[in-house]
mmCIF file of C-alpha atoms in Angstrom:
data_model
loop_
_atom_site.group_PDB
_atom_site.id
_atom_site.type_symbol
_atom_site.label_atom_id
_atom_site.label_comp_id
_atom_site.label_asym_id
_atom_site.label_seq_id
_atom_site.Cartn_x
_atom_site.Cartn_y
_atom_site.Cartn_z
ATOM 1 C CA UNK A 654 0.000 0.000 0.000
ATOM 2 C CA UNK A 655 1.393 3.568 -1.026
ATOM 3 C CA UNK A 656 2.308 5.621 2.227
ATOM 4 C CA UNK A 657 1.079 9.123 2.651
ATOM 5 C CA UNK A 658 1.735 11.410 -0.796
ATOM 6 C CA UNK A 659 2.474 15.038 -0.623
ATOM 7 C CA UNK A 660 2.523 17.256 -3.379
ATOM 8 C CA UNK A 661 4.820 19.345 -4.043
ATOM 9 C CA UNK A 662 8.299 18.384 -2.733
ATOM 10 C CA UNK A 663 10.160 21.229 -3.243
ATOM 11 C CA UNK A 664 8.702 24.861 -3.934
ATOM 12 C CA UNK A 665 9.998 28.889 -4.355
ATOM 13 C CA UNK A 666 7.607 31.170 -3.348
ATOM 14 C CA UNK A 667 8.086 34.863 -3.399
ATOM 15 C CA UNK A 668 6.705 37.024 -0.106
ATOM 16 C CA UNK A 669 2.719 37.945 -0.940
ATOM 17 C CA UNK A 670 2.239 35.158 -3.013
ATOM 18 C CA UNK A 671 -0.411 32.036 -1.827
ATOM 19 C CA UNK A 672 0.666 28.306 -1.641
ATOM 20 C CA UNK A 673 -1.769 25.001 -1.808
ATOM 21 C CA UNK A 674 -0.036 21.880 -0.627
ATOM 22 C CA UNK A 675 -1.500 18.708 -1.102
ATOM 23 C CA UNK A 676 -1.468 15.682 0.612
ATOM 24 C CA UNK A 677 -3.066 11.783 0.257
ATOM 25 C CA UNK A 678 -3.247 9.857 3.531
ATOM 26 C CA UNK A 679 -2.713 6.280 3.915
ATOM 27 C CA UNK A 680 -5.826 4.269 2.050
ATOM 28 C CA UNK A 681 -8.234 3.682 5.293
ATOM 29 C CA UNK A 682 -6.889 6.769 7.196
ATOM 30 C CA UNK A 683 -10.050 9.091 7.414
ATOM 31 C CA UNK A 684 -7.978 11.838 9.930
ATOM 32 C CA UNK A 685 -4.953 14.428 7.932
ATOM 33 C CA UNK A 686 -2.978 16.579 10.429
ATOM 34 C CA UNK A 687 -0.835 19.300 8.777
ATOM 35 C CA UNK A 688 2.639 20.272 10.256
ATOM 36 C CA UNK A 689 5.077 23.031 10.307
ATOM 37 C CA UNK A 690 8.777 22.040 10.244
ATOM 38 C CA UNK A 691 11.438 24.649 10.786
ATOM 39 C CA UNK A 692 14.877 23.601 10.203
ATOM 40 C CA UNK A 693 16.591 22.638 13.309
ATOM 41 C CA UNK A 694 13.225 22.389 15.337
ATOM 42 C CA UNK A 695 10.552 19.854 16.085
ATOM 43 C CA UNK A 696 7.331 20.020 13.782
ATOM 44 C CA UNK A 697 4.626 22.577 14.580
ATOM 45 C CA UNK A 698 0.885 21.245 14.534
ATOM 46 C CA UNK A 699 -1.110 23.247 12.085
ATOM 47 C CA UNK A 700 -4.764 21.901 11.188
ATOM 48 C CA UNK A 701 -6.163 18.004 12.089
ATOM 49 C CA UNK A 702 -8.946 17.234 10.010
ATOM 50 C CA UNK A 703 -11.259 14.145 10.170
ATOM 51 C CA UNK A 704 -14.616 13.682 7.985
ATOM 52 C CA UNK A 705 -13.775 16.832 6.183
ATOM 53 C CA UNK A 706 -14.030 18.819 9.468
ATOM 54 C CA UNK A 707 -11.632 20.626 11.705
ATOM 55 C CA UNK A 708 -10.545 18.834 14.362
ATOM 56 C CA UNK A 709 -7.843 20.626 15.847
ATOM 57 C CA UNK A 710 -6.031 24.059 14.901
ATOM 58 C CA UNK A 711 -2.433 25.205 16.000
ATOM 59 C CA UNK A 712 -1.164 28.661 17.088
ATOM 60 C CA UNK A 713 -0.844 29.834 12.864
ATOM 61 C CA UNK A 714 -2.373 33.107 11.964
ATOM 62 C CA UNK A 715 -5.531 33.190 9.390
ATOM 63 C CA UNK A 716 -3.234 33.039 6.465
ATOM 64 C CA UNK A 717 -3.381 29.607 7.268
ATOM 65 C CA UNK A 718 -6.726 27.387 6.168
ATOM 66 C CA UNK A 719 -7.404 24.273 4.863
ATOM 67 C CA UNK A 720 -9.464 21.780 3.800
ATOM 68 C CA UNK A 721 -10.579 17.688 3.514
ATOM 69 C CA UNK A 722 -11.977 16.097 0.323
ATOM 70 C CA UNK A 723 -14.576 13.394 0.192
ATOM 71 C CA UNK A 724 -12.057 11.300 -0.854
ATOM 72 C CA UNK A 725 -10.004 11.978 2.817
ATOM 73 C CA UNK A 726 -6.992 13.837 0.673
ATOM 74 C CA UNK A 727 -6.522 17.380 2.293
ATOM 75 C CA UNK A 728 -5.025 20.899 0.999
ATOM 76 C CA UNK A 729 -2.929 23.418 3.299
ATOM 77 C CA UNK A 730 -3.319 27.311 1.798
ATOM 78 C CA UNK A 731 -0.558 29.870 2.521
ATOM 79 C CA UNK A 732 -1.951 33.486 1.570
ATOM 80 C CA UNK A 733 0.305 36.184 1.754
ATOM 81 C CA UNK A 734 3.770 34.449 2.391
ATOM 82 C CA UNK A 735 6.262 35.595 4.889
ATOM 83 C CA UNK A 736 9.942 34.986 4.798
ATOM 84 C CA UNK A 737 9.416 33.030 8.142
ATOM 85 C CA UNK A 738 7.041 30.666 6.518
ATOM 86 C CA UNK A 739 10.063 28.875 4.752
ATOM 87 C CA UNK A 740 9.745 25.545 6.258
ATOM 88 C CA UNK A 741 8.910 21.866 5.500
ATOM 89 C CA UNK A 742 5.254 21.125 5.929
ATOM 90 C CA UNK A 743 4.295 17.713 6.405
ATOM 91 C CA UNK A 744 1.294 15.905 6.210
ATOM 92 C CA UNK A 745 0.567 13.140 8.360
ATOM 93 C CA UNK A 746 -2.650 10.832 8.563
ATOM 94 C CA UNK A 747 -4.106 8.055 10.819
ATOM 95 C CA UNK A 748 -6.816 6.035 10.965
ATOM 96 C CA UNK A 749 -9.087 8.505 13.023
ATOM 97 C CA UNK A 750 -9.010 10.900 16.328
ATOM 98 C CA UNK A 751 -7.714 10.428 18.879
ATOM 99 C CA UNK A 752 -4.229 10.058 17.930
ATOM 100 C CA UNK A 753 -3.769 6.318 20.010
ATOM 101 C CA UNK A 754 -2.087 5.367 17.060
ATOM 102 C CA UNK A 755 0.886 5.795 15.096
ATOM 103 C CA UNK A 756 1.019 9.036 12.948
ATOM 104 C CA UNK A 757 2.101 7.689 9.310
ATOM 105 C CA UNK A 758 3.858 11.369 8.169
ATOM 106 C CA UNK A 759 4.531 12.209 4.455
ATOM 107 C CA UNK A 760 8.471 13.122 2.826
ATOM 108 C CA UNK A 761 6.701 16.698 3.108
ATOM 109 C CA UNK A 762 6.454 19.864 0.685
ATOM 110 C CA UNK A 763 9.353 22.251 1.420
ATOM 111 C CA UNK A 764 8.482 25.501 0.792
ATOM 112 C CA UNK A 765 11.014 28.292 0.219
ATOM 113 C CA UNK A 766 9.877 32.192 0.032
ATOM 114 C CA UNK A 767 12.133 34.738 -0.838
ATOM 115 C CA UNK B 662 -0.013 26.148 27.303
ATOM 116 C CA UNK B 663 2.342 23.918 26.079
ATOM 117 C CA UNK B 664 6.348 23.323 27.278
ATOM 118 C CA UNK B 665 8.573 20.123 26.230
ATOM 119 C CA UNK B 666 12.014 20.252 26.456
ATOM 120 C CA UNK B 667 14.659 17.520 25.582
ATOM 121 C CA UNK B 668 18.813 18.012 24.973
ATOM 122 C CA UNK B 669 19.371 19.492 21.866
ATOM 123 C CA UNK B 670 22.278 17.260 20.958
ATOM 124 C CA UNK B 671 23.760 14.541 22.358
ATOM 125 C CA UNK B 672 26.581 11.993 21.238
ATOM 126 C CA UNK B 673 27.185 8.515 22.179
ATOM 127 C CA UNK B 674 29.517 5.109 21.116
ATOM 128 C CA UNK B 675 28.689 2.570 18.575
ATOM 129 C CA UNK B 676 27.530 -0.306 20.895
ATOM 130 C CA UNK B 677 27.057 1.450 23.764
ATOM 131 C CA UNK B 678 23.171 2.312 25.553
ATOM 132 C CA UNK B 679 21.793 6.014 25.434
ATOM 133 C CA UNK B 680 18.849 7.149 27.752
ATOM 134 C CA UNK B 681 17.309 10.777 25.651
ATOM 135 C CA UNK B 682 14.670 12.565 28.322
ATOM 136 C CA UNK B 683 11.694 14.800 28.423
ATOM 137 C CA UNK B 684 10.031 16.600 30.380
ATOM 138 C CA UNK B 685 6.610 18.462 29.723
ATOM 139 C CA UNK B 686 4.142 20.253 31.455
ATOM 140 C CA UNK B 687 1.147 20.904 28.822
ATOM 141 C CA UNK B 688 -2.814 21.271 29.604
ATOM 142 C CA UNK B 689 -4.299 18.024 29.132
ATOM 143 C CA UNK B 690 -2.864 14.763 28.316
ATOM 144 C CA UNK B 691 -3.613 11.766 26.731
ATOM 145 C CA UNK B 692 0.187 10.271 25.586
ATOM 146 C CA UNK B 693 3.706 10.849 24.866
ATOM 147 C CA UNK B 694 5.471 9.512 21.693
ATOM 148 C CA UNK B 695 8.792 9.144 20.786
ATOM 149 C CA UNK B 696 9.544 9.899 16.775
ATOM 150 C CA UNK B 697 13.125 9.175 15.121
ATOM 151 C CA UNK B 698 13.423 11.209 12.147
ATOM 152 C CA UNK B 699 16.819 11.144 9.905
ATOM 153 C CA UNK B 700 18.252 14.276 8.204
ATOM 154 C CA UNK B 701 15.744 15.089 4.839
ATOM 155 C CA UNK B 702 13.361 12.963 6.363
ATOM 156 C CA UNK B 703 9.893 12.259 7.562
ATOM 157 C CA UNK B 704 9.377 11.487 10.993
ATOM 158 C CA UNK B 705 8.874 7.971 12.013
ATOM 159 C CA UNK B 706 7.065 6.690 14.720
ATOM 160 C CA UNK B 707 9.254 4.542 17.955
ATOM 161 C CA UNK B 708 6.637 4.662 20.912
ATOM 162 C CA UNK B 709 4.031 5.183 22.224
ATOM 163 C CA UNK B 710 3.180 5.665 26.099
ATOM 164 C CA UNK B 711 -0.285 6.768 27.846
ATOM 165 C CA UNK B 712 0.622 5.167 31.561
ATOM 166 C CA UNK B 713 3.228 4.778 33.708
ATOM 167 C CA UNK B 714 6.024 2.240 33.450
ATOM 168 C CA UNK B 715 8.119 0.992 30.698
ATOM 169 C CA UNK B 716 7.630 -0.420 27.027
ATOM 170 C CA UNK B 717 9.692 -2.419 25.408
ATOM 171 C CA UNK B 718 10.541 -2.638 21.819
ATOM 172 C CA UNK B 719 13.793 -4.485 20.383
ATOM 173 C CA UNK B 720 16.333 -1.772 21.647
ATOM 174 C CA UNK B 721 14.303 0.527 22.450
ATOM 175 C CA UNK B 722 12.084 1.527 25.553
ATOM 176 C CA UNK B 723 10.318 3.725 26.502
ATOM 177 C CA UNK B 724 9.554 5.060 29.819
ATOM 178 C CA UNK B 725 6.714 7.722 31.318
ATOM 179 C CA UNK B 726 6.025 8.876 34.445
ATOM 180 C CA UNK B 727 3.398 11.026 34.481
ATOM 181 C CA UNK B 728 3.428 12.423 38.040
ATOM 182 C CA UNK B 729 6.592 13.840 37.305
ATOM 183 C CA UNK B 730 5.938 14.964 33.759
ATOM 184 C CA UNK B 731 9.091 12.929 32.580
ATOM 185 C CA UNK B 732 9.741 10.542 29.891
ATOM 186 C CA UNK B 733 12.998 9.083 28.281
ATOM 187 C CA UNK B 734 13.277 6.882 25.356
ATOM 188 C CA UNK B 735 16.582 4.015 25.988
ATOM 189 C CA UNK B 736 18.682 3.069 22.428
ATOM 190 C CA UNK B 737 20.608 -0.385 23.437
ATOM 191 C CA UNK B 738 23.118 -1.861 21.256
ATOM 192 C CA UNK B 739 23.469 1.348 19.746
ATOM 193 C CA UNK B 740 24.679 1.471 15.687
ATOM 194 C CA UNK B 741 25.367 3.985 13.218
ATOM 195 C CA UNK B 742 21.808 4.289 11.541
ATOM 196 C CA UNK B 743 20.665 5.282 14.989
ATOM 197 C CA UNK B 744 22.437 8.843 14.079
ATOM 198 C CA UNK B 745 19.254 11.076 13.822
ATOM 199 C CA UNK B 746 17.006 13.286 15.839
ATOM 200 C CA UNK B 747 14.291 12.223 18.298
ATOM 201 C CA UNK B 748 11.283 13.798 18.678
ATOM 202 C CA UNK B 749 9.303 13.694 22.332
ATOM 203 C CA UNK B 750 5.417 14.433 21.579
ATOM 204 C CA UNK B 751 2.718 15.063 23.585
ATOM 205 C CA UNK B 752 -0.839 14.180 22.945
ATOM 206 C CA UNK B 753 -2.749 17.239 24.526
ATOM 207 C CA UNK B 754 -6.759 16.636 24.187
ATOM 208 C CA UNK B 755 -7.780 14.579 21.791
ATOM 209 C CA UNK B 756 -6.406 15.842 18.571
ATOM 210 C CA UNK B 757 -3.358 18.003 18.833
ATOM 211 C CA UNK B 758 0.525 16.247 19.057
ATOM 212 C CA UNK B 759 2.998 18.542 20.248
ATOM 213 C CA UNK B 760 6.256 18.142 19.579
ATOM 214 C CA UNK B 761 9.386 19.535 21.302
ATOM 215 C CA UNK B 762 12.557 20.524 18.935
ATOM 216 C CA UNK B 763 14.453 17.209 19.204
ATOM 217 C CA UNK B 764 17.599 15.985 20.397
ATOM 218 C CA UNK B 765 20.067 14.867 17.607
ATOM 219 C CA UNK B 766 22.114 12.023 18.224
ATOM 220 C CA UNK B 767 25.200 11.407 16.896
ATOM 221 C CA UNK B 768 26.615 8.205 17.027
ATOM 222 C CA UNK B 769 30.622 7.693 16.719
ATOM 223 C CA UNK B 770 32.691 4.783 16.306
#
């Protein structure tokens, strides 16, 4: 079975533009949880989303949103990038709240504004 | 709020047994896990502990003591792929993991 899928690996933004990062859970998994990696830190929860509704929602500004499909994939927006939103954002997925389980993460999106 | 801390680095013998702790204090809990994640890598999950007391998996453990807010996570029989960062996280209500920055453990001949 595939792991969880992120789309895209590696990105350049410039500062004002908007991001959408995509990710696939694991086939089964019906909860996404977005993070925010900073180099040389650990990861920073952003958004957990199960049956296509917010779960859970970090410390990130309104800049940050996203969303679940029917299908259980998810999307993380950026609007209005910063320089300090260079990071790697990873997806993770399991198979529903609460997190008693593993978390199954994604090779993440790195994102790079300049 | 929530606080984890862990060493930021640490460094340790091929062969040899390394004990990496954390302590929290964060509102609500239901967990603590224990991620390894290698250099350009996803994290990968090690442990998982909700009560007190030790788990034990291959060479590593796990311990929690949640009176005291404390957990460590025990490499035995330590080997080179072991160099990498591990990640404490703490399950606060039912949804959100935090994570503390990692300690990064270098293992040397």
């Amino acid at each position: 079975d595939a792991g969880v899928t992120q789309s895209p690996t590696h990105l350049i933004k410039t500062r004002g533009q908007h991001v959408t990062l995509r990710c696939s859970p694991i086939s089964g998994h019906k909860s996404v949880s977005w993070y925010q990696q900073v180099l040389g830190q650990g990861p920073q929860f952003i958004f957990q989303y199960y049956e296509k509704e917010e779960r859970g929602r970090g410390n990130f500004p309104d800049r940050f949103s996203a969303r679940q499909f029917p299908n259980y994939s998810s999307e993380l927006n950026v609007n209005a990038l910063l320089l300090g939103d260079s990071a790697l954002y990873l997806c993770a997925s399991n198979r529903e709240p609460p997190n008693t389980g593993e978390l199954f993460f994604g090779e993440g999106s790195r994102l790079t504004v300049l | 709020g929530q606080n984890i801390d862990q060493p930021t680095e640490m460094t340790a013998t091929e062969g040899a047994i390394v004990q990496i702790n954390c302590t929290y204090q964060t509102s609500g809990f239901n967990g603590l896990f224990w991620y390894q994640q290698h250099a350009g890598e996803a994290p990968t999950f090690l442990s998982y502990n909700v009560l007190d007391g030790l788990e034990e998996k291959g060479r590593f453990s796990s311990f929690l003591s949640r009176s005291k807010g404390y957990s460590y996570l025990l490499l035995k029989e330590l080997q080179m792929k072991d160099s990498a960062s591990y990640l404490c996280a703490v399950l606060a209500g039912a949804n959100n993991l935090f994570f503390g920055t990692g300690t990064r453990l270098t293992v040397i001949p």
